[in-house]
PDB file of C-alpha atoms in Angstrom:
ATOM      1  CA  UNK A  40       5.854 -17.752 -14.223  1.00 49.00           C
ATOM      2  CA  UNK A  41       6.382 -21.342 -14.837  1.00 45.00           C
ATOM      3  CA  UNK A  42       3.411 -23.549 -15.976  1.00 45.00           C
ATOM      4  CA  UNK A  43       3.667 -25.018 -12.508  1.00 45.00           C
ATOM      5  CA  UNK A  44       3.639 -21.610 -10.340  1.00 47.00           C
ATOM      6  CA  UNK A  45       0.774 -20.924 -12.727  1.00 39.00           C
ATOM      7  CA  UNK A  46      -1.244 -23.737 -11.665  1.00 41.00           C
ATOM      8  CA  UNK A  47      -0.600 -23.523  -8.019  1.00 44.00           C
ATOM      9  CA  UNK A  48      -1.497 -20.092  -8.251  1.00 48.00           C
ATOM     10  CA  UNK A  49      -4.936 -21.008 -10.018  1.00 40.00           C
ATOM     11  CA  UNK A  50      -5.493 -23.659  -7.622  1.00 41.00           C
ATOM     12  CA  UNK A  51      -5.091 -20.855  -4.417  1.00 45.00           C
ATOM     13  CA  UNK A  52      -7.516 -18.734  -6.333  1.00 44.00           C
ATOM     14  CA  UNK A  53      -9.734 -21.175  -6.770  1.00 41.00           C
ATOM     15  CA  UNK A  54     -10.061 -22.205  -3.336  1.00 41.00           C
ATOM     16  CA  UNK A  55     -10.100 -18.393  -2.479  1.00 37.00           C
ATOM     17  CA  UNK A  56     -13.552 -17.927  -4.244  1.00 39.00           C
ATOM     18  CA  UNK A  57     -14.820 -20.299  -3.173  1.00 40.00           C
ATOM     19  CA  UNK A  58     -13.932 -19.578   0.469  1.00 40.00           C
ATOM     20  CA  UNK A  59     -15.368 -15.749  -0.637  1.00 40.00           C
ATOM     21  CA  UNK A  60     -18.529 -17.143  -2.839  1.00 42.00           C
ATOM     22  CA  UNK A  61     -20.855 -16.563   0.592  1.00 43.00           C
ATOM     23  CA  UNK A  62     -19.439 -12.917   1.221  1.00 39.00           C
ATOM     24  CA  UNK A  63     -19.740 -12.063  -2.578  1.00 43.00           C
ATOM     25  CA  UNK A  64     -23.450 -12.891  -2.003  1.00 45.00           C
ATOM     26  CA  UNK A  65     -23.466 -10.514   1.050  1.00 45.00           C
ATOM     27  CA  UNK A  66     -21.339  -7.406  -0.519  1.00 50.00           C
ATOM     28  CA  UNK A  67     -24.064  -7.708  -3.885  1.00 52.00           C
ATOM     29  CA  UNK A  68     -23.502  -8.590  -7.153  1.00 56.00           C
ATOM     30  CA  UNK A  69     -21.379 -12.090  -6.945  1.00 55.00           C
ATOM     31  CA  UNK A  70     -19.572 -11.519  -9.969  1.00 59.00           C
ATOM     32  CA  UNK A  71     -17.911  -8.223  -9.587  1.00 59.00           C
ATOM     33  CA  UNK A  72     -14.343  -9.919  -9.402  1.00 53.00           C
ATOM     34  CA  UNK A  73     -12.433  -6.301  -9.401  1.00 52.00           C
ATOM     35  CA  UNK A  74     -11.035  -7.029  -5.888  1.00 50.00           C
ATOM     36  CA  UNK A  75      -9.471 -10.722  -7.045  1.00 48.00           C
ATOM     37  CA  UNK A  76      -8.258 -10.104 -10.150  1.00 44.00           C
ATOM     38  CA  UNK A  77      -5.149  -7.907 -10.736  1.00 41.00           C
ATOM     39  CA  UNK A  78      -3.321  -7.270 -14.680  1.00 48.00           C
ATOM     40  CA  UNK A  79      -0.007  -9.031 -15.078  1.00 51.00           C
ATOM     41  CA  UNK A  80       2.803  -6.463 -14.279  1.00 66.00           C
ATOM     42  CA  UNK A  81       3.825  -5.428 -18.270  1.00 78.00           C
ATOM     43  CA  UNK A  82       6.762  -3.367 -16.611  1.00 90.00           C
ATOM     44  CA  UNK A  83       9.427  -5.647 -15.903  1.00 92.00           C
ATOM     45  CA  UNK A  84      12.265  -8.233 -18.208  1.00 94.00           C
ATOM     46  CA  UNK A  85      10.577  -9.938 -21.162  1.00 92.00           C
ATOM     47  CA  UNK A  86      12.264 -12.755 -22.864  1.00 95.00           C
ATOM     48  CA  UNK A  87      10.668 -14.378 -26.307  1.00 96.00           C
ATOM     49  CA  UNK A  88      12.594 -16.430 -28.643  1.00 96.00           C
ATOM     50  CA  UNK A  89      11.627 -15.483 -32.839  1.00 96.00           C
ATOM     51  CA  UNK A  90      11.823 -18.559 -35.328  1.00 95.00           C
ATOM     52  CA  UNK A  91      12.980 -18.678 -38.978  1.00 96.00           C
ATOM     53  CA  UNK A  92      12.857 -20.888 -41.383  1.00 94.00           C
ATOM     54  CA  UNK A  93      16.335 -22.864 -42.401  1.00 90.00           C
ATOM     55  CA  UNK A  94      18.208 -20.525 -44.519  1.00 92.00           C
ATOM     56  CA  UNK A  95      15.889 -17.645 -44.179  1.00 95.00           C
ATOM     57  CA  UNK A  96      16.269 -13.835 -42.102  1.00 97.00           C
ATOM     58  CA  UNK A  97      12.571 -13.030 -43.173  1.00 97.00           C
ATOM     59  CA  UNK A  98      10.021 -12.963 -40.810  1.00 97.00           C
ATOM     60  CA  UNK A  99       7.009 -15.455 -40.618  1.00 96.00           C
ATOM     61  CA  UNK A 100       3.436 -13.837 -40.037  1.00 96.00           C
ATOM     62  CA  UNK A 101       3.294 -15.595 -36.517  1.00 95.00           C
ATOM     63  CA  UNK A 102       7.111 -14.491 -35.739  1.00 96.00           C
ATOM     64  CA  UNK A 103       5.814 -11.115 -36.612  1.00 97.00           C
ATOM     65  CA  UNK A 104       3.044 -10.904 -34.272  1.00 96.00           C
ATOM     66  CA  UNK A 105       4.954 -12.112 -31.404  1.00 94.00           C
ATOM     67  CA  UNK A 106       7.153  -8.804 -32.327  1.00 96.00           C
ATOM     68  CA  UNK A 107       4.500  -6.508 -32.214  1.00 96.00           C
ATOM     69  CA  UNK A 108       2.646  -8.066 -28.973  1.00 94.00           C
ATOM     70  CA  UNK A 109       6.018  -7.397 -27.280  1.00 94.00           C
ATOM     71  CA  UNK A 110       6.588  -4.176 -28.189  1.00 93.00           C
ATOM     72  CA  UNK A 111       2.719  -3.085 -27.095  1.00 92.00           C
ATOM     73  CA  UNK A 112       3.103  -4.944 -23.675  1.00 92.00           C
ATOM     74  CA  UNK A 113       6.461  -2.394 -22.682  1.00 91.00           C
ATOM     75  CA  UNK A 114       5.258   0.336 -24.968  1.00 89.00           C
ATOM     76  CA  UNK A 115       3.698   1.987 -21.382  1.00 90.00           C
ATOM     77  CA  UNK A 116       6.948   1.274 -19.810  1.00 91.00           C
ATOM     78  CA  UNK A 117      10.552   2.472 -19.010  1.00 90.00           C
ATOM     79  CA  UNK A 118      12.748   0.754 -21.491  1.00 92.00           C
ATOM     80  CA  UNK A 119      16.150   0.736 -20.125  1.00 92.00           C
ATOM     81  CA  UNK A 120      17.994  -1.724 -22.813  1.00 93.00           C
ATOM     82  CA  UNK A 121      16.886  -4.516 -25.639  1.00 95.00           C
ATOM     83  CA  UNK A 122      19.283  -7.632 -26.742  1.00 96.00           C
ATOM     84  CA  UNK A 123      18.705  -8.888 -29.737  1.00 96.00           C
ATOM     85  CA  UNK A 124      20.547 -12.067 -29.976  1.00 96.00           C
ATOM     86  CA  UNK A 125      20.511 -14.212 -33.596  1.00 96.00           C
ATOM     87  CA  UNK A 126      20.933 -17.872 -33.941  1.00 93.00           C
ATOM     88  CA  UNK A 127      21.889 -20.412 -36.983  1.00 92.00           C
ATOM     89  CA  UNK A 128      21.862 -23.921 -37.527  1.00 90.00           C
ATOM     90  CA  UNK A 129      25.084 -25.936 -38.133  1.00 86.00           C
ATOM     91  CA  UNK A 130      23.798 -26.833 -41.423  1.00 85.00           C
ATOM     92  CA  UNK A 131      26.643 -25.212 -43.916  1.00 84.00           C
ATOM     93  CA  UNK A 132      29.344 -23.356 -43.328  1.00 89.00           C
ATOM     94  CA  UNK A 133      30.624 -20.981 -40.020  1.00 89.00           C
ATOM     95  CA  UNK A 134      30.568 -18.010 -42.094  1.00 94.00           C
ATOM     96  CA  UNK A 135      27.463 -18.154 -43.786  1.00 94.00           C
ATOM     97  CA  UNK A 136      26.276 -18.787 -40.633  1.00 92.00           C
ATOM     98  CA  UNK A 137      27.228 -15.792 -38.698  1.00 94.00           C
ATOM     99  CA  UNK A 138      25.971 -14.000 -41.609  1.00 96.00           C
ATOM    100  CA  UNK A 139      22.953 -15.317 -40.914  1.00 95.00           C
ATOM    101  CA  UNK A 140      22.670 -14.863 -37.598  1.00 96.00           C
ATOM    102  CA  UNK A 141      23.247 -11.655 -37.889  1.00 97.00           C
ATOM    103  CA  UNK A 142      20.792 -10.880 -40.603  1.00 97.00           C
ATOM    104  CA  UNK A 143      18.331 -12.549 -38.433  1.00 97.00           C
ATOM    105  CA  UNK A 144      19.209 -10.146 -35.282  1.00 96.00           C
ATOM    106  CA  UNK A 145      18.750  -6.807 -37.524  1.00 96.00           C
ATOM    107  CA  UNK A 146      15.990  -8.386 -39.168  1.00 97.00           C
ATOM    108  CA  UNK A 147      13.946  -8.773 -35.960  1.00 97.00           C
ATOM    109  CA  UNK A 148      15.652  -4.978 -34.339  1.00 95.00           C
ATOM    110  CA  UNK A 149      13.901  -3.524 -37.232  1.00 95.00           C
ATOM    111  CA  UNK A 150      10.645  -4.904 -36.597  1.00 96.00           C
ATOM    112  CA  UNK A 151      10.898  -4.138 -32.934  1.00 95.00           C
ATOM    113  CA  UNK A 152      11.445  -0.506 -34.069  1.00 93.00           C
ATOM    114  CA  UNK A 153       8.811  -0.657 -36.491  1.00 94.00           C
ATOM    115  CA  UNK A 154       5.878  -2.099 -33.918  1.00 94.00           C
ATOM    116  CA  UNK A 155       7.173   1.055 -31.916  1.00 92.00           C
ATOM    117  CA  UNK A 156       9.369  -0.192 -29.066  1.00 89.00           C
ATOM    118  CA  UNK A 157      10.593   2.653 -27.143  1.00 72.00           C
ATOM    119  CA  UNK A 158      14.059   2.008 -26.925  1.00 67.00           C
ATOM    120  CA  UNK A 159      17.189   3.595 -25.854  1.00 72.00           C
ATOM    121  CA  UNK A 160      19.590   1.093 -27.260  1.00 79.00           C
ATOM    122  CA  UNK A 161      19.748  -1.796 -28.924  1.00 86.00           C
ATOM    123  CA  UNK A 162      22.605  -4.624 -28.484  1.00 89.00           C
ATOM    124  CA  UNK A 163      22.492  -7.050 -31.450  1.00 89.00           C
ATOM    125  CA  UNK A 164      24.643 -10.091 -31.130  1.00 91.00           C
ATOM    126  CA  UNK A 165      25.744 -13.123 -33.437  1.00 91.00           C
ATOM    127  CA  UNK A 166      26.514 -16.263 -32.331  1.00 91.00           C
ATOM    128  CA  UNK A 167      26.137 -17.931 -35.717  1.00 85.00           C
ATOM    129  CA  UNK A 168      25.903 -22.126 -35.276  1.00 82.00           C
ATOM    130  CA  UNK A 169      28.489 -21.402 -32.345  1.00 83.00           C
ATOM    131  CA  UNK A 170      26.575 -23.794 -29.753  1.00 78.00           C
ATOM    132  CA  UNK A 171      24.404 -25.800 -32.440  1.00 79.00           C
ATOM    133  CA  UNK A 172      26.214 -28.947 -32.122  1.00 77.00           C
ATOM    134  CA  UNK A 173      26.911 -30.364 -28.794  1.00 70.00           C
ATOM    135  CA  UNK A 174      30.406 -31.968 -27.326  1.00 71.00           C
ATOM    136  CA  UNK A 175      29.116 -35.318 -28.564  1.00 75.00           C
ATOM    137  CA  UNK A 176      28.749 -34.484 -32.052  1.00 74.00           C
ATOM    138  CA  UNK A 177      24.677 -33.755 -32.185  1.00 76.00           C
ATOM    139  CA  UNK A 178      23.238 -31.155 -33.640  1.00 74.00           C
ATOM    140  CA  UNK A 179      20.690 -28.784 -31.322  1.00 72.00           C
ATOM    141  CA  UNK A 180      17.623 -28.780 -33.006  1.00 65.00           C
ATOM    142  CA  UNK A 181      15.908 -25.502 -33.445  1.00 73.00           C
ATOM    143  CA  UNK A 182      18.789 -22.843 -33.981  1.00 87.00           C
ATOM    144  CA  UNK A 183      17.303 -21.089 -36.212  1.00 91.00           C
ATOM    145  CA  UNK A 184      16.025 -18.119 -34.152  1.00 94.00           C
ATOM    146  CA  UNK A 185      16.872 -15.091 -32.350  1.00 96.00           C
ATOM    147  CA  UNK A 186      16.373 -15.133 -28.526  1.00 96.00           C
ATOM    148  CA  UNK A 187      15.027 -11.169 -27.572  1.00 96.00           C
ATOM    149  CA  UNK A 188      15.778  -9.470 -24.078  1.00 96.00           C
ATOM    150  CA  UNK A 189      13.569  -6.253 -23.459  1.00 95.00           C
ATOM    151  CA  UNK A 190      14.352  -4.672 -19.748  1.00 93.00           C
ATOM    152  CA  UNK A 191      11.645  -2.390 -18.797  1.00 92.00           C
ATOM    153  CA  UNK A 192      10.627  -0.783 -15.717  1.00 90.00           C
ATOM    154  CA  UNK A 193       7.792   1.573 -14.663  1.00 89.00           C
ATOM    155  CA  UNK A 194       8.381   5.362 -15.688  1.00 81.00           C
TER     156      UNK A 194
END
């Protein structure tokens, strides 16, 4: 949900309490919301990007905890595949790079496995600084990462 579906949609709920504040009164207590609020659907694709620092596969505290809040929103769920993509900078050489980028990818797998993602398979892919400078000769700022994939569906 983009920050502007999210907004509409809080705007629509907002005029749909108040257009229900005078039958709330009516049905009893005005602040039983059971009926108008419903839980994200946890079942479905999640996508989250994991930073590092420059030169670094370890895992920051913060990276960490986006892990393991992934892996406990599917952990109720059906999960059919997880790709595991790693990232470098263009700062030194190709090689070192894909290295990397590939440390980075097992480095986050293995926390994924350790948080207790229930996972089939895993696909890790390197892409090293392939992509990190652009056709005009700058470089893309923020490379160091690994993008995450997790397809889930209801059991």
């Amino acid at each position: 949900m983009t920050p502007m579906d999210f907004r509409r949609r809080a705007l629509a709920g907002a005029g749909l309490i108040a257009a229900s504040a005078g039958l709330a009164a009516c049905a009893g207590d005005p602040f039983v919301r059971a009926g108008l609020v419903t839980p994200a659907a946890a079942c479905r694709t999640h996508t989250f990007e994991v930073y590092f620092r420059e030169g670094e596969a370890r895992l920051t505290d913060p990276a960490r905890e986006a892990v393991r809040l992934h892996a406990r929103l599917v952990a109720p769920c059906r999960v059919q595949a997880v790709e595991v993509l790693g990232l470098a900078s263009a700062t030194g050489s190709a090689a070192r790079n894909l290295t990397l980028s590939e440390r980075r990818a097992v480095t986050v797998a293995e926390a994924l496995v350790e948080a207790g993602l229930p996972a089939p398979r895993f696909e890790l892919l390197a892409a090293g600084d392939q992509g990190a400078v652009t056709h005009a000769g700058t470089a893309e700022p923020l490379r160091r990462r690994v993008e995450v994939r997790i397809d889930a569906g209801t059991r």
